[in-house]
Short mmCIF file of C-alpha atoms in Angstrom, two decimals:
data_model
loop_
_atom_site.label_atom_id
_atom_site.label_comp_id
_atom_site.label_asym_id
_atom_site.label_seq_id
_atom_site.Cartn_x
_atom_site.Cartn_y
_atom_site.Cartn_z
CA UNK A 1 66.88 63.98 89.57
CA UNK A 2 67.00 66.32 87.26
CA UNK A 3 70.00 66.04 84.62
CA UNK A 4 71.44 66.83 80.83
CA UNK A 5 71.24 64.48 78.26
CA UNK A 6 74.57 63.24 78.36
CA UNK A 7 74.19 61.15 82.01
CA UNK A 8 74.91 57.57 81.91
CA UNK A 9 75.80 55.33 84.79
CA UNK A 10 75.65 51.39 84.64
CA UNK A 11 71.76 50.61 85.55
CA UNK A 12 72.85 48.10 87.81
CA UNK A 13 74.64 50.98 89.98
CA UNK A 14 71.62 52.61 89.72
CA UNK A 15 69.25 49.99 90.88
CA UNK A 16 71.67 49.10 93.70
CA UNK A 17 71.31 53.09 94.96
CA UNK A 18 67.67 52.74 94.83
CA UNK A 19 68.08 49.26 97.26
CA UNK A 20 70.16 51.30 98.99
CA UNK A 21 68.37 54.31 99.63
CA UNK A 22 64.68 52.61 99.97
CA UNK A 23 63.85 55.01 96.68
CA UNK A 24 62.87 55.49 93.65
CA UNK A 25 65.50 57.34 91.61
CA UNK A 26 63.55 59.43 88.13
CA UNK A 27 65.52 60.46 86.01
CA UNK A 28 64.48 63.94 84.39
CA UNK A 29 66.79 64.46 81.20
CA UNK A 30 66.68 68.09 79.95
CA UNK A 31 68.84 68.51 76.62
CA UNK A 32 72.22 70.34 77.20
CA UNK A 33 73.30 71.63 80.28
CA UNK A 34 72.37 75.26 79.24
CA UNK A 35 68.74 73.65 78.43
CA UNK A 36 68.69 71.83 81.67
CA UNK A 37 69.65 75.27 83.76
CA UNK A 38 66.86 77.09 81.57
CA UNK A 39 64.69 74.62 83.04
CA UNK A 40 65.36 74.84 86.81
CA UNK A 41 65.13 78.44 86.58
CA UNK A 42 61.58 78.05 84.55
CA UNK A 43 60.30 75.78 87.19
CA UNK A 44 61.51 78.02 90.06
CA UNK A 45 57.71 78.84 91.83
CA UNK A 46 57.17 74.75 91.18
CA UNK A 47 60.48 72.80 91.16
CA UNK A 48 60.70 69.18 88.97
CA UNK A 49 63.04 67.83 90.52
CA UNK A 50 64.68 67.26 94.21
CA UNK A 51 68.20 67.08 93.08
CA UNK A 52 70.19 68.40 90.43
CA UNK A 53 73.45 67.08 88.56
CA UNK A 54 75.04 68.34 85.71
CA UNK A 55 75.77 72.07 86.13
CA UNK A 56 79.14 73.00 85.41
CA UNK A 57 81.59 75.78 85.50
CA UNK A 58 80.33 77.84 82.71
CA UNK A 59 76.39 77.80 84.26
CA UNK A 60 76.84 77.86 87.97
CA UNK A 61 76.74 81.49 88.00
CA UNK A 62 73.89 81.85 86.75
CA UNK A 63 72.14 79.01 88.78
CA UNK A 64 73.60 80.97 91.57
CA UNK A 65 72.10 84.13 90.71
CA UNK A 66 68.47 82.42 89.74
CA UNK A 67 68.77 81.44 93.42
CA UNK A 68 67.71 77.57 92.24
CA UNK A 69 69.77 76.13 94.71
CA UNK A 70 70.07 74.80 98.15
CA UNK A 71 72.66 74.07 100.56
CA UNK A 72 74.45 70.67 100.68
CA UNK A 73 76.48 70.11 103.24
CA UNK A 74 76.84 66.10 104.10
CA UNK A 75 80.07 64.81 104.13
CA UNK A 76 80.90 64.98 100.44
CA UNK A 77 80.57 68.26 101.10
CA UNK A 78 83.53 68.33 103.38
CA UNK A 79 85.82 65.81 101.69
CA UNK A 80 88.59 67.37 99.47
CA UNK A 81 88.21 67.52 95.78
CA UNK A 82 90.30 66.95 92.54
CA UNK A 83 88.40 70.18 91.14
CA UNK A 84 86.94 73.30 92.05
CA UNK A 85 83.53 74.51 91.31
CA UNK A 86 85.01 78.00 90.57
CA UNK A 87 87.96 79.75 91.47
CA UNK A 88 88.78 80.93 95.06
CA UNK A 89 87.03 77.41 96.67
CA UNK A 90 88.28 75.92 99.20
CA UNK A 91 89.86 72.08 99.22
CA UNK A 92 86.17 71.04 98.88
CA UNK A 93 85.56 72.74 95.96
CA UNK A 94 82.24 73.39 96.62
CA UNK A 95 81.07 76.99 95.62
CA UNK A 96 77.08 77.64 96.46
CA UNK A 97 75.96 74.14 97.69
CA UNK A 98 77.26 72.28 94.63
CA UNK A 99 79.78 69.08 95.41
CA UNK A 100 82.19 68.74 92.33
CA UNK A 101 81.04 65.20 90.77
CA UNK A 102 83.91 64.91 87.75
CA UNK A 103 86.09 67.02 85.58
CA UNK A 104 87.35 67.14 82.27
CA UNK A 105 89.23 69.16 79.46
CA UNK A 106 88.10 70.60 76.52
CA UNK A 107 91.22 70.65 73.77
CA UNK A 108 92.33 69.57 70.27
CA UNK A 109 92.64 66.03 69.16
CA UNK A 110 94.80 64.88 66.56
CA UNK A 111 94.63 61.82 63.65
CA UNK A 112 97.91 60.59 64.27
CA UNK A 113 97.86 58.19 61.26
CA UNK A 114 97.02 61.51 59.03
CA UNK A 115 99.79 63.19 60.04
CA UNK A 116 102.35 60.36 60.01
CA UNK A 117 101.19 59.77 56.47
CA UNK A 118 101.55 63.84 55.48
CA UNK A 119 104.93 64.30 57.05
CA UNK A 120 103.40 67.17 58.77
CA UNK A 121 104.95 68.83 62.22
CA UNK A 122 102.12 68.83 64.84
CA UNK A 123 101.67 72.26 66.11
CA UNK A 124 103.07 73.34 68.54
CA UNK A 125 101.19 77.20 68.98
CA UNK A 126 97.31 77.91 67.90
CA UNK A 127 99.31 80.46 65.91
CA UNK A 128 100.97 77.48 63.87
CA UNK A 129 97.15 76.52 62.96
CA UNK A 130 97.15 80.30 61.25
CA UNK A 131 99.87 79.06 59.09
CA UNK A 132 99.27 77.90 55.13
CA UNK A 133 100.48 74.46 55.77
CA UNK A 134 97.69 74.06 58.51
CA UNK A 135 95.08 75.53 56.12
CA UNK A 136 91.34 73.61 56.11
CA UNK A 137 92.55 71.07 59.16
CA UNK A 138 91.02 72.35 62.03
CA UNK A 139 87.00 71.54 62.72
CA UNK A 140 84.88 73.42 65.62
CA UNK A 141 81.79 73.94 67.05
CA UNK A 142 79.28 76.77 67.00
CA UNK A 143 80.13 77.89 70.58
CA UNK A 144 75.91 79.20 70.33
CA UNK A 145 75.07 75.68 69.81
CA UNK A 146 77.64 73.89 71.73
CA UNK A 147 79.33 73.61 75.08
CA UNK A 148 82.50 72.47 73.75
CA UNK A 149 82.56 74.92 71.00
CA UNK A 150 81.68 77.46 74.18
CA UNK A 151 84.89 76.47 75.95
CA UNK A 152 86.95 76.25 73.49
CA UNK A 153 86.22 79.90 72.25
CA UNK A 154 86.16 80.99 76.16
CA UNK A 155 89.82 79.07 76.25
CA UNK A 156 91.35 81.11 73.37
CA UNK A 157 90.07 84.20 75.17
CA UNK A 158 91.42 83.77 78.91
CA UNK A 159 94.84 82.13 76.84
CA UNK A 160 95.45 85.01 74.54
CA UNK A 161 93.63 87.78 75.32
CA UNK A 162 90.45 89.40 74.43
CA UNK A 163 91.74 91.28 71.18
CA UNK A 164 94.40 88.46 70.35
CA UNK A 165 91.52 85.89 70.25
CA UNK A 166 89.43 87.32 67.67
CA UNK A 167 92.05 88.39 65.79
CA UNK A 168 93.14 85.00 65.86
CA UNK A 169 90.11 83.77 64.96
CA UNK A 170 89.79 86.29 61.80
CA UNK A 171 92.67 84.64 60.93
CA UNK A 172 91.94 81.01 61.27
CA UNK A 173 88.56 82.12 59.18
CA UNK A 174 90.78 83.07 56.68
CA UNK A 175 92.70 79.46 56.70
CA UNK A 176 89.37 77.93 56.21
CA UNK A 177 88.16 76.73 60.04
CA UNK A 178 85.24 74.76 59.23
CA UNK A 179 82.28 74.99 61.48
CA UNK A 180 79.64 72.55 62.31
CA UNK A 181 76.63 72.69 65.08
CA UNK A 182 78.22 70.03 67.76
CA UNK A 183 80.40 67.54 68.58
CA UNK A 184 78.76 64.68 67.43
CA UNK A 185 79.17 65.86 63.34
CA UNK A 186 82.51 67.42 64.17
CA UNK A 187 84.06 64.16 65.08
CA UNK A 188 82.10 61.30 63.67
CA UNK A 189 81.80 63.29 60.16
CA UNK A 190 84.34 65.41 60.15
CA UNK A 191 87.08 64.57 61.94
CA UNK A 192 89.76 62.26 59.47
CA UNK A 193 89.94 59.19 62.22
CA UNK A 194 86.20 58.78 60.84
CA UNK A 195 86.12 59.24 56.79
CA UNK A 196 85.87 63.14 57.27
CA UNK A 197 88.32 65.54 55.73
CA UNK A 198 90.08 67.06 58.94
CA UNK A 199 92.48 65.71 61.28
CA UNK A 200 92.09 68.15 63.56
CA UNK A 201 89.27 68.47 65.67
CA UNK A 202 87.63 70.11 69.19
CA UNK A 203 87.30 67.41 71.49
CA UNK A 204 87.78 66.48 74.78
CA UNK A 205 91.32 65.44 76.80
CA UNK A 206 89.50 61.74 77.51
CA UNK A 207 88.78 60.73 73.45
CA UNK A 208 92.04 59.34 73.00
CA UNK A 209 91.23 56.55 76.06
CA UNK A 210 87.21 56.45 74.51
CA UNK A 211 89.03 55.65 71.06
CA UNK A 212 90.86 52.62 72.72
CA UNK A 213 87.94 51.68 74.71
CA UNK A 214 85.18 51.24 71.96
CA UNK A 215 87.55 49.51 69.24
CA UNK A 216 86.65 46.43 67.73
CA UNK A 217 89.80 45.19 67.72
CA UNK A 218 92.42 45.14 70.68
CA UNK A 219 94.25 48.47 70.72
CA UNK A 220 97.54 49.22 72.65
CA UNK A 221 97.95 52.60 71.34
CA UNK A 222 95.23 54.73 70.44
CA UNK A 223 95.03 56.21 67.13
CA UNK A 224 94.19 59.57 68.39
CA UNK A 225 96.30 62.21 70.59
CA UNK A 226 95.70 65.53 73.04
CA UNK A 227 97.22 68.45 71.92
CA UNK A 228 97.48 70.74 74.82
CA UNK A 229 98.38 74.32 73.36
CA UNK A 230 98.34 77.68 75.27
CA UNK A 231 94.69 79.40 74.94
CA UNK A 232 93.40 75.92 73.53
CA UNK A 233 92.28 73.95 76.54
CA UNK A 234 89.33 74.58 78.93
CA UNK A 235 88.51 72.69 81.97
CA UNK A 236 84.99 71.77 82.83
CA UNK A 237 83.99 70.76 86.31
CA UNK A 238 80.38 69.50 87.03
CA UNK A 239 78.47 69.03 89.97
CA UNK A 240 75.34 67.80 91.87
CA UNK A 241 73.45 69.94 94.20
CA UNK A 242 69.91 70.35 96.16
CA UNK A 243 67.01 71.98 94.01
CA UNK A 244 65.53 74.39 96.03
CA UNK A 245 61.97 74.15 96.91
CA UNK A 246 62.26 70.00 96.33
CA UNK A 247 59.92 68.03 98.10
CA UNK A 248 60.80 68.13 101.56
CA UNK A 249 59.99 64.32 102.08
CA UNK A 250 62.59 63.76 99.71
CA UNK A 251 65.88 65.92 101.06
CA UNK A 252 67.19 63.13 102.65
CA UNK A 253 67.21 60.67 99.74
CA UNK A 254 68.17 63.45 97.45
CA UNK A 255 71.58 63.99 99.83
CA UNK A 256 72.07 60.05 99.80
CA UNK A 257 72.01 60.91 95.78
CA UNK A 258 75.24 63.20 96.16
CA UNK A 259 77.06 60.85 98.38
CA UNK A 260 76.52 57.98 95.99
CA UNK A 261 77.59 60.54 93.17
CA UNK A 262 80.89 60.68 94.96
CA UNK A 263 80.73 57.36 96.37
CA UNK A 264 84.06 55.09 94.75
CA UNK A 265 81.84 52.46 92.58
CA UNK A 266 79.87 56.03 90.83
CA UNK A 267 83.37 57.70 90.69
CA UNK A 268 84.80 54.78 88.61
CA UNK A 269 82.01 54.15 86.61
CA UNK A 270 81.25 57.39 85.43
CA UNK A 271 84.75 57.92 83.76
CA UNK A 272 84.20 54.80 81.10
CA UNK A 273 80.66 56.26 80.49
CA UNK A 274 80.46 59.99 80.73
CA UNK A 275 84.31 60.08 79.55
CA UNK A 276 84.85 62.05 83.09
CA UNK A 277 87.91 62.68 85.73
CA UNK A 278 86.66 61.81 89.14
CA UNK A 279 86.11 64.93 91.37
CA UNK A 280 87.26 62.76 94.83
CA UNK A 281 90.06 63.04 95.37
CA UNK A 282 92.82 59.76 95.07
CA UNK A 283 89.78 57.74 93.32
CA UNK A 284 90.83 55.39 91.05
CA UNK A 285 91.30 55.79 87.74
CA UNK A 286 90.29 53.06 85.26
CA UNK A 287 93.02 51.29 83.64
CA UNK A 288 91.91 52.74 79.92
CA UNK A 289 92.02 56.75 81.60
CA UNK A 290 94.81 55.75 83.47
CA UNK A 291 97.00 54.53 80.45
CA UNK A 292 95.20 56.50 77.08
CA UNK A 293 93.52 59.53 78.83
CA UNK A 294 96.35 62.37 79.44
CA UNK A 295 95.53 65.75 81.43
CA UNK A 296 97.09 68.50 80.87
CA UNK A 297 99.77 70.98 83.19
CA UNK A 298 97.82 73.89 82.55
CA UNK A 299 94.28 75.17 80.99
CA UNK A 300 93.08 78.58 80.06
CA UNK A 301 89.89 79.39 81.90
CA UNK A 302 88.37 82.86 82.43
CA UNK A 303 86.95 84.10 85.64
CA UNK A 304 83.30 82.92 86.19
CA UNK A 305 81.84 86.14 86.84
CA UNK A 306 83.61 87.24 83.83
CA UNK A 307 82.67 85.08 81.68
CA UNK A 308 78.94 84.75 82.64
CA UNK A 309 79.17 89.07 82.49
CA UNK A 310 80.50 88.56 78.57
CA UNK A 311 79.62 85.14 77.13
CA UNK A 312 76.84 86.77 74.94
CA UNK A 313 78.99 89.38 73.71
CA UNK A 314 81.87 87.49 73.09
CA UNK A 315 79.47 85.09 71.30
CA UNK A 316 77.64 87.72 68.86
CA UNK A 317 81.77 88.90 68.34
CA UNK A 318 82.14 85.21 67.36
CA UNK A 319 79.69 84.89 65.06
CA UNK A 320 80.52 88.25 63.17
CA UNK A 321 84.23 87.38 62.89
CA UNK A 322 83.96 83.81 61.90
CA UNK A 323 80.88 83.27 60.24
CA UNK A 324 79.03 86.55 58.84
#
């Protein structure tokens, strides 16, 4: 199985799908999802791997165009889903052989003990962030080095326009937007809740519940809070499909893989260790998601084709407005 560097399930889950299955799961981690996708496509003539989980939203086009894939169509194929692949699917939400596994949102977190103690107004707008008072409070990632930084530049895009985007993004320059490489420095240096200087930072819509979760001491409230503002939230949705070319010996056991992926003790583990939504739909949420992990009404995505057509233009515009 063939993955990005980010997959965690409970071994024991693991060792009970192997039992299961009469196999012997490897696990093939491959860097980022963009690395892991770069990889498939390398390996095309002489495939790695016999299954495939991990590619999102943001990649499937272009695992789709590589032609990398195969068909999947067992029954979590055919069950409905939580979350599409890509716009247009069906209540499967399956778009080119890949079953949704999980979803989640990419969006602003807050401090909220910074902000009680500045008698600040959360914003309300990204436009309030353009504002003096908001000035040097906002942290990002280098969309060219990170997926969240990706989404969250591909969210202000389908949320405010093209034009409005960059402009508002010359702006927040100007208001001193810091930028780091990834997620990790943004909030564990960064990011106020952690010693850093800014208590506002991209993140993702399950933090807040991963904040309660890993505390040392017994939290009721979480310290930390979702801002969901118009052209400032992006949702991902990943999924598990056939590698084309696998070893033929091992299709079967690589289809049990993607029914255990969506099976209900993988669906309710995955959201306390990949910080996740479940893709099946009415799974169970776990009681931390279910009480600290709030999803937003509406996100700002752009069409896929659209945005595999301009990601590396609107990147290089990125990079001129924000950084050069």
């Amino acid at each position: 199985m063939l993955t990005h560097g980010s997959f965690d399930l409970p071994k024991e889950l693991l060792a009970q799908f192997e039992k299961d299955a009469g196999v012997k799961l490897q696990i093939v981690k491959a860097g980022d999802a963009g690395e892991m996708v770069n990889k498939l496509i390398l390996t095309k003539a002489k495939p790695i791997a016999d299954v495939v989980y991990g590619i999102d939203n943001t990649l499937l086009p272009r695992a789709t165009a590589a032609k990398v894939l195969d068909a999947y169509t067992g029954p979590a194929a055919q069950r409905p889903s939580a979350a599409a692949m890509a716009e247009g699917a069906d209540k499967t939400g399956v778009v080119s052989g890949v079953v949704p596994v999980d979803y989640g949102f990419v969006n602003l977190n807050i401090d909220k003990a910074w902000f009680a103690s500045k008698g600040l107004a959360l914003p309300t707008s990204l436009e309030d962030l353009t504002k003096p008072a908001y000035a040097k409070l906002l942290v990002v990632q280098n969309p060219a080095t990170s997926s969240p930084g990706q989404a969250f530049v591909f969210a202000t895009i389908a949320g405010l326009g093209e034009e409005a985007a960059f402009q508002w993004w010359g702006q927040m320059r100007a208001n001193g937007v810091k930028v780091v490489k990834g997620w990790t420095e943004a909030y564990y240096t960064e990011f106020t809740r952690n010693g850093g200087t800014r208590p506002i930072v991209v993140s993702y819509a399950s933090s807040p519940a991963a904040e309660v979760f890993y505390a040392k001491e017994k939290l009721s409230e979480s310290p930390t809070a979702n801002l969901f503002l118009k052209g400032g939230v992006f949702r991902q949705v990943e999924g598990v499909a056939l590698v084309k070319g696998g070893n033929p010996a091992a299709k079967e056991a690589a289809g049990q893989f993607i029914e255990f992926l969506r099976s209900a003790p993988a669906q309710q583990a995955l959201q306390t260790t990949m910080w996740m939504f479940p893709a099946e739909a009415g799974a169970a949420r776990a009681d931390v998601m279910k009480a600290h992990a709030s999803e937003p009404t509406a996100f700002d995505n752009p069409a896929s084709a659209e945005a595999n057509q301009k990601a590396k233009a609107w990147l290089q515009r990125w990079t001129k407005v924000v950084l050069k």
